[in-house]
Amino acid sequence: MLAKEKPSKALRWLGKQLFNRENPAAFFDPLLESLNPMWVRGYTPARVEQVLEETADTKTFILKPTQRWSGFEAGQHVNICTEIDGRRHTRPFSLSSSPVLWQEQGVITLTIKRLPGGLVTNWLHDRLKVGAVLGMSDAFGDFLIPEPAAPVLFIAGGSGITPILSQLETMATQDYRAPITLLYFVRTHDDVIAGSQLKALAARYPALTLNIVATHEGAGPRYLSDEDLATVPGLKARKAFLCGPRGLMELAEHLLRGRGIQQSDIHCTFFAAPSAGLSDQAVGGQVQFTESSLEVGSQGDANLLEIAEAAGLSPRYGCRMGICHQCSCRKTSGTVINRLTGQPSGPGEEMVQLCISIPQGPVSIEA
Ligand code: FES
């Protein structure tokens, strides 16, 4: 009888990696990255299936991620990683399709507006063609449909409609049983994104009341007003979801609070991290990255993620706007200001989100 030979150390290691079910990416991603730099850890390749024109400056990209992608909930975002002139760029975008489309057909959509001077959005519009492959992160964000069902007021401005499109499609498919109102602000009717889709939704889903407001047609600019809110039945019982330009969001929040809506019932998602009340605070300081044995000075309102990157470090990050928590690190000492709230942290040990933490004096971070 032949003696069973013990596998070599190298073979045992290889076997362990291949059957590492908890994190197969730890083995495969470095191999994939050497074939295609887009296939980096944490990113799933997604192929462009179709590109649709929505308005003069907005396109919908239909993407097919590989099956290893973990899916999403309506209202969430993904980071898209692309290479432009040899440099990798990452930007967050909202998913505009319903999770049902992903479950049934294995595709998702991103509806993206061309931003004046925006490197990535312009590249996507001008250069991204059917058949190209992008890197796509896992989905993140808590701009989610309330469960159990509750009356909802959506207020959207411009391309801020995109996560709400996903939510409305999902609510209609699930026959979400509560009154839903959408106030959608656009400059002119030519700027309405997914206009026919919205009208079709309102026609097949009677719970939805659709009100599209053109702000720059007619006599003069027309913005969200208290009268608009007065037309929403049972406003006080509604959960409010806001997505759009900062001015609209701040105005909406102010008017809703004025009508007695609790802050906890107002949910916002931003195009970029807002900065609250930093102008009158002294910020900046010496930052020590303890794991890297690196100390750098910062001035102005640079956040810890930007400071780390400028120092040549590559901390993990996702949205870069305080949503996904992927950049969370332990602060061992010092004070940081939260860019979203304007509030200072305590001086001691705690977890902080690098992308929205601005040092105020000396700070030590485990990174
Ligand atoms: S990168 Fe998403 S919270 Fe900081």
GROMACS .gro file of C-alpha atoms and ligand atoms in nm:
model
  371
    1MET     CA    1   0.000   0.000   0.000
    2LEU     CA    2   0.132   0.342  -0.088
    3ALA     CA    3   0.195   0.580   0.199
    4LYS     CA    4  -0.013   0.897   0.167
    5GLU     CA    5   0.229   1.184   0.103
    6LYS     CA    6   0.189   1.501   0.308
    7PRO     CA    7   0.121   1.806   0.086
    8SER     CA    8   0.403   2.057   0.084
    9LYS     CA    9   0.374   2.380   0.281
   10ALA     CA   10   0.324   2.576  -0.043
   11LEU     CA   11   0.043   2.346  -0.157
   12ARG     CA   12  -0.127   2.369   0.181
   13TRP     CA   13  -0.109   2.750   0.160
   14LEU     CA   14  -0.251   2.748  -0.194
   15GLY     CA   15  -0.536   2.517  -0.088
   16LYS     CA   16  -0.617   2.741   0.205
   17GLN     CA   17  -0.633   3.048  -0.018
   18LEU     CA   18  -0.844   2.877  -0.284
   19PHE     CA   19  -1.099   2.760  -0.028
   20ASN     CA   20  -1.097   3.075   0.178
   21ARG     CA   21  -1.471   3.121   0.153
   22GLU     CA   22  -1.478   3.413   0.393
   23ASN     CA   23  -1.264   3.624   0.166
   24PRO     CA   24  -1.187   3.467  -0.171
   25ALA     CA   25  -1.100   3.814  -0.298
   26ALA     CA   26  -0.787   3.810  -0.080
   27PHE     CA   27  -0.643   3.548  -0.316
   28PHE     CA   28  -0.799   3.628  -0.652
   29ASP     CA   29  -0.788   4.006  -0.657
   30PRO     CA   30  -0.408   4.047  -0.676
   31LEU     CA   31  -0.410   3.799  -0.969
   32LEU     CA   32  -0.692   3.983  -1.144
   33GLU     CA   33  -0.531   4.317  -1.084
   34SER     CA   34  -0.222   4.203  -1.270
   35LEU     CA   35  -0.447   4.120  -1.570
   36ASN     CA   36  -0.657   4.434  -1.553
   37PRO     CA   37  -0.583   4.715  -1.304
   38MET     CA   38  -0.954   4.792  -1.280
   39TRP     CA   39  -1.020   4.463  -1.105
   40VAL     CA   40  -0.886   4.573  -0.772
   41ARG     CA   41  -0.986   4.453  -0.430
   42GLY     CA   42  -1.329   4.571  -0.328
   43TYR     CA   43  -1.428   4.652  -0.689
   44THR     CA   44  -1.638   4.434  -0.913
   45PRO     CA   45  -1.597   4.456  -1.292
   46ALA     CA   46  -1.914   4.590  -1.454
   47ARG     CA   47  -1.960   4.595  -1.831
   48VAL     CA   48  -2.147   4.875  -2.008
   49GLU     CA   49  -2.446   4.715  -2.184
   50GLN     CA   50  -2.623   5.023  -2.311
   51VAL     CA   51  -2.608   5.403  -2.293
   52LEU     CA   52  -2.931   5.604  -2.306
   53GLU     CA   53  -2.970   5.979  -2.353
   54GLU     CA   54  -3.196   6.127  -2.085
   55THR     CA   55  -3.153   6.502  -2.138
   56ALA     CA   56  -2.895   6.724  -2.309
   57ASP     CA   57  -2.654   6.669  -2.017
   58THR     CA   58  -2.768   6.344  -1.856
   59LYS     CA   59  -2.718   5.982  -1.963
   60THR     CA   60  -2.825   5.650  -1.816
   61PHE     CA   61  -2.561   5.376  -1.825
   62ILE     CA   62  -2.692   5.020  -1.807
   63LEU     CA   63  -2.420   4.809  -1.643
   64LYS     CA   64  -2.383   4.435  -1.593
   65PRO     CA   65  -2.166   4.361  -1.288
   66THR     CA   66  -2.023   4.012  -1.250
   67GLN     CA   67  -2.234   3.783  -1.034
   68ARG     CA   68  -2.000   3.821  -0.735
   69TRP     CA   69  -2.142   4.171  -0.679
   70SER     CA   70  -2.344   4.174  -0.357
   71GLY     CA   71  -2.647   4.376  -0.472
   72PHE     CA   72  -2.806   4.684  -0.318
   73GLU     CA   73  -3.111   4.843  -0.164
   74ALA     CA   74  -3.312   5.119  -0.330
   75GLY     CA   75  -3.160   5.460  -0.249
   76GLN     CA   76  -2.801   5.337  -0.215
   77HIS     CA   77  -2.488   5.447  -0.401
   78VAL     CA   78  -2.179   5.282  -0.546
   79ASN     CA   79  -1.831   5.408  -0.614
   80ILE     CA   80  -1.723   5.385  -0.974
   81CYS     CA   81  -1.353   5.338  -1.038
   82THR     CA   82  -1.217   5.429  -1.377
   83GLU     CA   83  -0.878   5.502  -1.528
   84ILE     CA   84  -0.833   5.833  -1.708
   85ASP     CA   85  -0.495   5.912  -1.868
   86GLY     CA   86  -0.327   5.644  -1.657
   87ARG     CA   87  -0.467   5.764  -1.325
   88ARG     CA   88  -0.736   5.586  -1.130
   89HIS     CA   89  -1.036   5.796  -1.024
   90THR     CA   90  -1.323   5.702  -0.794
   91ARG     CA   91  -1.656   5.881  -0.766
   92PRO     CA   92  -1.984   5.793  -0.591
   93PHE     CA   93  -2.305   5.771  -0.797
   94SER     CA   94  -2.660   5.673  -0.703
   95LEU     CA   95  -2.816   5.361  -0.847
   96SER     CA   96  -3.123   5.471  -1.040
   97SER     CA   97  -3.277   5.129  -1.106
   98SER     CA   98  -3.472   4.904  -0.875
   99PRO     CA   99  -3.298   4.609  -0.702
  100VAL     CA  100  -3.560   4.392  -0.875
  101LEU     CA  101  -3.394   4.463  -1.212
  102TRP     CA  102  -3.063   4.337  -1.071
  103GLN     CA  103  -3.227   4.028  -0.921
  104GLU     CA  104  -3.420   3.940  -1.237
  105GLN     CA  105  -3.192   4.056  -1.519
  106GLY     CA  106  -2.849   4.101  -1.355
  107VAL     CA  107  -2.818   4.466  -1.459
  108ILE     CA  108  -2.822   4.801  -1.278
  109THR     CA  109  -2.844   5.158  -1.402
  110LEU     CA  110  -2.654   5.475  -1.315
  111THR     CA  111  -2.804   5.802  -1.433
  112ILE     CA  112  -2.527   6.059  -1.450
  113LYS     CA  113  -2.534   6.430  -1.520
  114ARG     CA  114  -2.238   6.595  -1.689
  115LEU     CA  115  -2.094   6.844  -1.439
  116PRO     CA  116  -1.934   7.159  -1.578
  117GLY     CA  117  -1.557   7.101  -1.545
  118GLY     CA  118  -1.613   6.759  -1.385
  119LEU     CA  119  -1.329   6.530  -1.496
  120VAL     CA  120  -1.505   6.198  -1.435
  121THR     CA  121  -1.861   6.284  -1.541
  122ASN     CA  122  -1.737   6.439  -1.866
  123TRP     CA  123  -1.515   6.139  -1.936
  124LEU     CA  124  -1.807   5.902  -1.873
  125HIS     CA  125  -2.027   6.101  -2.110
  126ASP     CA  126  -1.768   6.142  -2.386
  127ARG     CA  127  -1.561   5.824  -2.369
  128LEU     CA  128  -1.755   5.545  -2.203
  129LYS     CA  129  -1.892   5.318  -2.472
  130VAL     CA  130  -2.087   4.993  -2.482
  131GLY     CA  131  -1.858   4.700  -2.401
  132ALA     CA  132  -1.621   4.898  -2.175
  133VAL     CA  133  -1.555   4.773  -1.822
  134LEU     CA  134  -1.565   4.983  -1.505
  135GLY     CA  135  -1.480   4.893  -1.146
  136MET     CA  136  -1.780   4.909  -0.915
  137SER     CA  137  -1.777   4.902  -0.532
  138ASP     CA  138  -2.029   4.736  -0.304
  139ALA     CA  139  -2.336   4.951  -0.247
  140PHE     CA  140  -2.352   5.178   0.057
  141GLY     CA  141  -2.574   5.439   0.219
  142ASP     CA  142  -2.875   5.460   0.446
  143PHE     CA  143  -3.112   5.669   0.231
  144LEU     CA  144  -3.357   5.380   0.245
  145ILE     CA  145  -3.731   5.330   0.205
  146PRO     CA  146  -3.896   5.337   0.550
  147GLU     CA  147  -4.007   5.002   0.685
  148PRO     CA  148  -4.283   4.942   0.791
  149ALA     CA  149  -4.461   5.149   0.528
  150ALA     CA  150  -4.511   5.516   0.622
  151PRO     CA  151  -4.626   5.823   0.426
  152VAL     CA  152  -4.331   5.975   0.241
  153LEU     CA  153  -4.250   6.313   0.088
  154PHE     CA  154  -3.964   6.313  -0.163
  155ILE     CA  155  -3.810   6.648  -0.259
  156ALA     CA  156  -3.564   6.621  -0.548
  157GLY     CA  157  -3.369   6.879  -0.746
  158GLY     CA  158  -3.213   6.810  -1.088
  159SER     CA  159  -3.009   6.489  -1.092
  160GLY     CA  160  -3.100   6.439  -0.724
  161ILE     CA  161  -3.390   6.240  -0.865
  162THR     CA  162  -3.165   5.937  -0.929
  163PRO     CA  163  -3.182   5.751  -0.593
  164ILE     CA  164  -3.550   5.845  -0.571
  165LEU     CA  165  -3.618   5.682  -0.910
  166SER     CA  166  -3.484   5.358  -0.763
  167GLN     CA  167  -3.702   5.398  -0.455
  168LEU     CA  168  -4.020   5.481  -0.649
  169GLU     CA  169  -3.974   5.186  -0.885
  170THR     CA  170  -3.922   4.961  -0.584
  171MET     CA  171  -4.223   5.098  -0.395
  172ALA     CA  172  -4.446   5.057  -0.702
  173THR     CA  173  -4.326   4.698  -0.757
  174GLN     CA  174  -4.382   4.613  -0.390
  175ASP     CA  175  -4.717   4.796  -0.387
  176TYR     CA  176  -4.594   4.996  -0.088
  177ARG     CA  177  -4.913   5.090   0.096
  178ALA     CA  178  -4.874   5.455   0.199
  179PRO     CA  179  -4.923   5.792   0.031
  180ILE     CA  180  -4.613   5.911  -0.156
  181THR     CA  181  -4.559   6.264  -0.291
  182LEU     CA  182  -4.270   6.368  -0.513
  183LEU     CA  183  -4.188   6.739  -0.554
  184TYR     CA  184  -3.930   6.745  -0.833
  185PHE     CA  185  -3.756   7.077  -0.911
  186VAL     CA  186  -3.587   7.131  -1.248
  187ARG     CA  187  -3.476   7.448  -1.427
  188THR     CA  188  -3.698   7.387  -1.731
  189HIS     CA  189  -3.913   7.098  -1.848
  190ASP     CA  190  -3.631   7.001  -2.088
  191ASP     CA  191  -3.422   6.919  -1.781
  192VAL     CA  192  -3.663   6.660  -1.641
  193ILE     CA  193  -3.474   6.332  -1.602
  194ALA     CA  194  -3.673   6.015  -1.672
  195GLY     CA  195  -3.990   6.218  -1.735
  196SER     CA  196  -4.179   5.942  -1.915
  197GLN     CA  197  -4.072   5.687  -1.655
  198LEU     CA  198  -4.206   5.911  -1.376
  199LYS     CA  199  -4.535   5.964  -1.558
  200ALA     CA  200  -4.572   5.591  -1.619
  201LEU     CA  201  -4.501   5.526  -1.251
  202ALA     CA  202  -4.766   5.776  -1.141
  203ALA     CA  203  -5.014   5.614  -1.381
  204ARG     CA  204  -4.961   5.258  -1.257
  205TYR     CA  205  -4.908   5.338  -0.888
  206PRO     CA  206  -5.200   5.546  -0.754
  207ALA     CA  207  -5.031   5.605  -0.415
  208LEU     CA  208  -4.784   5.836  -0.595
  209THR     CA  209  -4.859   6.206  -0.646
  210LEU     CA  210  -4.614   6.363  -0.889
  211ASN     CA  211  -4.550   6.736  -0.899
  212ILE     CA  212  -4.279   6.862  -1.136
  213VAL     CA  213  -4.184   7.227  -1.088
  214ALA     CA  214  -3.982   7.422  -1.348
  215THR     CA  215  -3.796   7.694  -1.159
  216HIS     CA  216  -3.681   7.900  -1.460
  217GLU     CA  217  -3.982   7.910  -1.689
  218GLY     CA  218  -4.234   8.191  -1.684
  219ALA     CA  219  -4.207   8.527  -1.509
  220GLY     CA  220  -3.916   8.470  -1.274
  221PRO     CA  221  -3.731   8.206  -1.073
  222ARG     CA  222  -3.968   7.995  -0.866
  223TYR     CA  223  -3.825   7.801  -0.573
  224LEU     CA  224  -3.961   7.559  -0.315
  225SER     CA  225  -4.194   7.748  -0.083
  226ASP     CA  226  -4.408   7.693   0.220
  227GLU     CA  227  -4.710   7.689  -0.013
  228ASP     CA  228  -4.568   7.382  -0.189
  229LEU     CA  229  -4.551   7.202   0.144
  230ALA     CA  230  -4.904   7.317   0.230
  231THR     CA  231  -5.033   7.117  -0.072
  232VAL     CA  232  -4.899   6.789   0.071
  233PRO     CA  233  -5.178   6.610   0.260
  234GLY     CA  234  -5.088   6.485   0.609
  235LEU     CA  235  -4.745   6.647   0.591
  236LYS     CA  236  -4.676   6.612   0.964
  237ALA     CA  237  -4.696   6.233   0.948
  238ARG     CA  238  -4.456   6.209   0.650
  239LYS     CA  239  -4.097   6.096   0.640
  240ALA     CA  240  -3.910   6.342   0.420
  241PHE     CA  241  -3.635   6.236   0.178
  242LEU     CA  242  -3.429   6.513   0.018
  243CYS     CA  243  -3.179   6.488  -0.263
  244GLY     CA  244  -3.050   6.772  -0.478
  245PRO     CA  245  -2.834   7.083  -0.478
  246ARG     CA  246  -2.728   7.214  -0.139
  247GLY     CA  247  -2.944   7.530  -0.160
  248LEU     CA  248  -3.262   7.328  -0.218
  249MET     CA  249  -3.177   7.082   0.058
  250GLU     CA  250  -3.114   7.357   0.313
  251LEU     CA  251  -3.430   7.543   0.215
  252ALA     CA  252  -3.638   7.222   0.229
  253GLU     CA  253  -3.500   7.129   0.568
  254HIS     CA  254  -3.567   7.477   0.703
  255LEU     CA  255  -3.927   7.481   0.575
  256LEU     CA  256  -3.999   7.128   0.696
  257ARG     CA  257  -3.868   7.208   1.045
  258GLY     CA  258  -4.084   7.521   1.039
  259ARG     CA  259  -4.386   7.299   0.978
  260GLY     CA  260  -4.305   7.082   1.277
  261ILE     CA  261  -4.132   6.789   1.106
  262GLN     CA  262  -3.877   6.631   1.342
  263GLN     CA  263  -3.514   6.628   1.230
  264SER     CA  264  -3.515   6.248   1.273
  265ASP     CA  265  -3.786   6.227   1.002
  266ILE     CA  266  -3.579   6.425   0.749
  267HIS     CA  267  -3.334   6.214   0.548
  268CYS     CA  268  -3.083   6.377   0.316
  269THR     CA  269  -2.834   6.246   0.070
  270PHE     CA  270  -2.571   6.476  -0.074
  271PHE     CA  271  -2.382   6.505  -0.401
  272ALA     CA  272  -2.077   6.601  -0.192
  273ALA     CA  273  -2.008   6.627   0.177
  274PRO     CA  274  -2.149   6.954   0.309
  275SER     CA  275  -1.941   7.153   0.554
  276ALA     CA  276  -2.122   7.290   0.856
  277GLY     CA  277  -2.000   7.591   1.049
  278LEU     CA  278  -1.626   7.556   0.985
  279SER     CA  279  -1.564   7.912   0.872
  280ASP     CA  280  -1.540   8.049   1.224
  281GLN     CA  281  -1.336   7.764   1.372
  282ALA     CA  282  -0.957   7.733   1.393
  283VAL     CA  283  -0.872   7.406   1.216
  284GLY     CA  284  -0.558   7.224   1.107
  285GLY     CA  285  -0.278   7.073   1.312
  286GLN     CA  286  -0.004   6.814   1.337
  287VAL     CA  287  -0.129   6.463   1.244
  288GLN     CA  288   0.052   6.150   1.353
  289PHE     CA  289  -0.028   5.829   1.159
  290THR     CA  290   0.096   5.582   1.417
  291GLU     CA  291   0.096   5.259   1.213
  292SER     CA  292   0.295   5.426   0.936
  293SER     CA  293   0.524   5.615   1.178
  294LEU     CA  294   0.453   5.933   0.986
  295GLU     CA  295   0.383   6.282   1.113
  296VAL     CA  296   0.258   6.562   0.888
  297GLY     CA  297   0.125   6.910   0.940
  298SER     CA  298  -0.203   7.032   0.792
  299GLN     CA  299  -0.355   7.370   0.738
  300GLY     CA  300  -0.705   7.483   0.655
  301ASP     CA  301  -0.999   7.247   0.627
  302ALA     CA  302  -0.823   6.942   0.476
  303ASN     CA  303  -0.973   6.625   0.618
  304LEU     CA  304  -0.772   6.333   0.757
  305LEU     CA  305  -0.823   6.127   0.442
  306GLU     CA  306  -0.684   6.404   0.221
  307ILE     CA  307  -0.396   6.461   0.465
  308ALA     CA  308  -0.311   6.088   0.466
  309GLU     CA  309  -0.321   6.068   0.085
  310ALA     CA  310  -0.108   6.380   0.047
  311ALA     CA  311   0.146   6.210   0.274
  312GLY     CA  312   0.157   5.909   0.040
  313LEU     CA  313  -0.065   5.677   0.247
  314SER     CA  314  -0.356   5.484   0.097
  315PRO     CA  315  -0.622   5.443   0.365
  316ARG     CA  316  -0.934   5.251   0.272
  317TYR     CA  317  -1.226   5.472   0.166
  318GLY     CA  318  -1.557   5.454  -0.019
  319CYS     CA  319  -1.788   5.751  -0.066
  320ARG     CA  320  -1.561   6.030   0.065
  321MET     CA  321  -1.868   6.205   0.207
  322GLY     CA  322  -1.944   6.046   0.540
  323ILE     CA  323  -2.195   5.784   0.428
  324CYS     CA  324  -2.026   5.446   0.401
  325HIS     CA  325  -1.796   5.435   0.708
  326GLN     CA  326  -1.531   5.248   0.505
  327CYS     CA  327  -1.269   5.505   0.607
  328SER     CA  328  -1.330   5.463   0.982
  329CYS     CA  329  -1.007   5.453   1.186
  330ARG     CA  330  -0.921   5.474   1.554
  331LYS     CA  331  -0.817   5.814   1.680
  332THR     CA  332  -0.600   5.762   1.984
  333SER     CA  333  -0.572   6.126   2.090
  334GLY     CA  334  -0.657   6.482   1.984
  335THR     CA  335  -0.968   6.664   1.865
  336VAL     CA  336  -1.126   6.653   1.519
  337ILE     CA  337  -1.418   6.857   1.386
  338ASN     CA  338  -1.695   6.663   1.211
  339ARG     CA  339  -1.736   6.838   0.876
  340LEU     CA  340  -2.104   6.744   0.850
  341THR     CA  341  -2.214   6.874   1.190
  342GLY     CA  342  -1.941   7.125   1.274
  343GLN     CA  343  -1.911   6.953   1.616
  344PRO     CA  344  -1.576   6.875   1.781
  345SER     CA  345  -1.495   6.523   1.898
  346GLY     CA  346  -1.377   6.444   2.249
  347PRO     CA  347  -0.999   6.449   2.306
  348GLY     CA  348  -0.962   6.075   2.372
  349GLU     CA  349  -0.974   5.742   2.191
  350GLU     CA  350  -1.264   5.677   1.951
  351MET     CA  351  -1.343   5.571   1.594
  352VAL     CA  352  -1.360   5.858   1.342
  353GLN     CA  353  -1.443   5.877   0.971
  354LEU     CA  354  -1.130   6.012   0.805
  355CYS     CA  355  -1.315   6.175   0.514
  356ILE     CA  356  -1.520   6.409   0.733
  357SER     CA  357  -1.276   6.464   1.021
  358ILE     CA  358  -1.072   6.782   1.024
  359PRO     CA  359  -0.795   6.805   1.283
  360GLN     CA  360  -0.810   7.080   1.539
  361GLY     CA  361  -0.462   7.076   1.689
  362PRO     CA  362  -0.242   6.766   1.723
  363VAL     CA  363  -0.414   6.435   1.643
  364SER     CA  364  -0.296   6.071   1.646
  365ILE     CA  365  -0.459   5.819   1.414
  366GLU     CA  366  -0.401   5.443   1.384
  367ALA     CA  367  -0.331   5.435   1.013
  368FES     S1  368  -1.520   5.718   0.273
  368FES    FE1  369  -1.729   5.680   0.314
  368FES     S2  370  -1.752   5.756   0.516
  368FES    FE2  371  -1.551   5.810   0.465
   0.00000   0.00000   0.00000
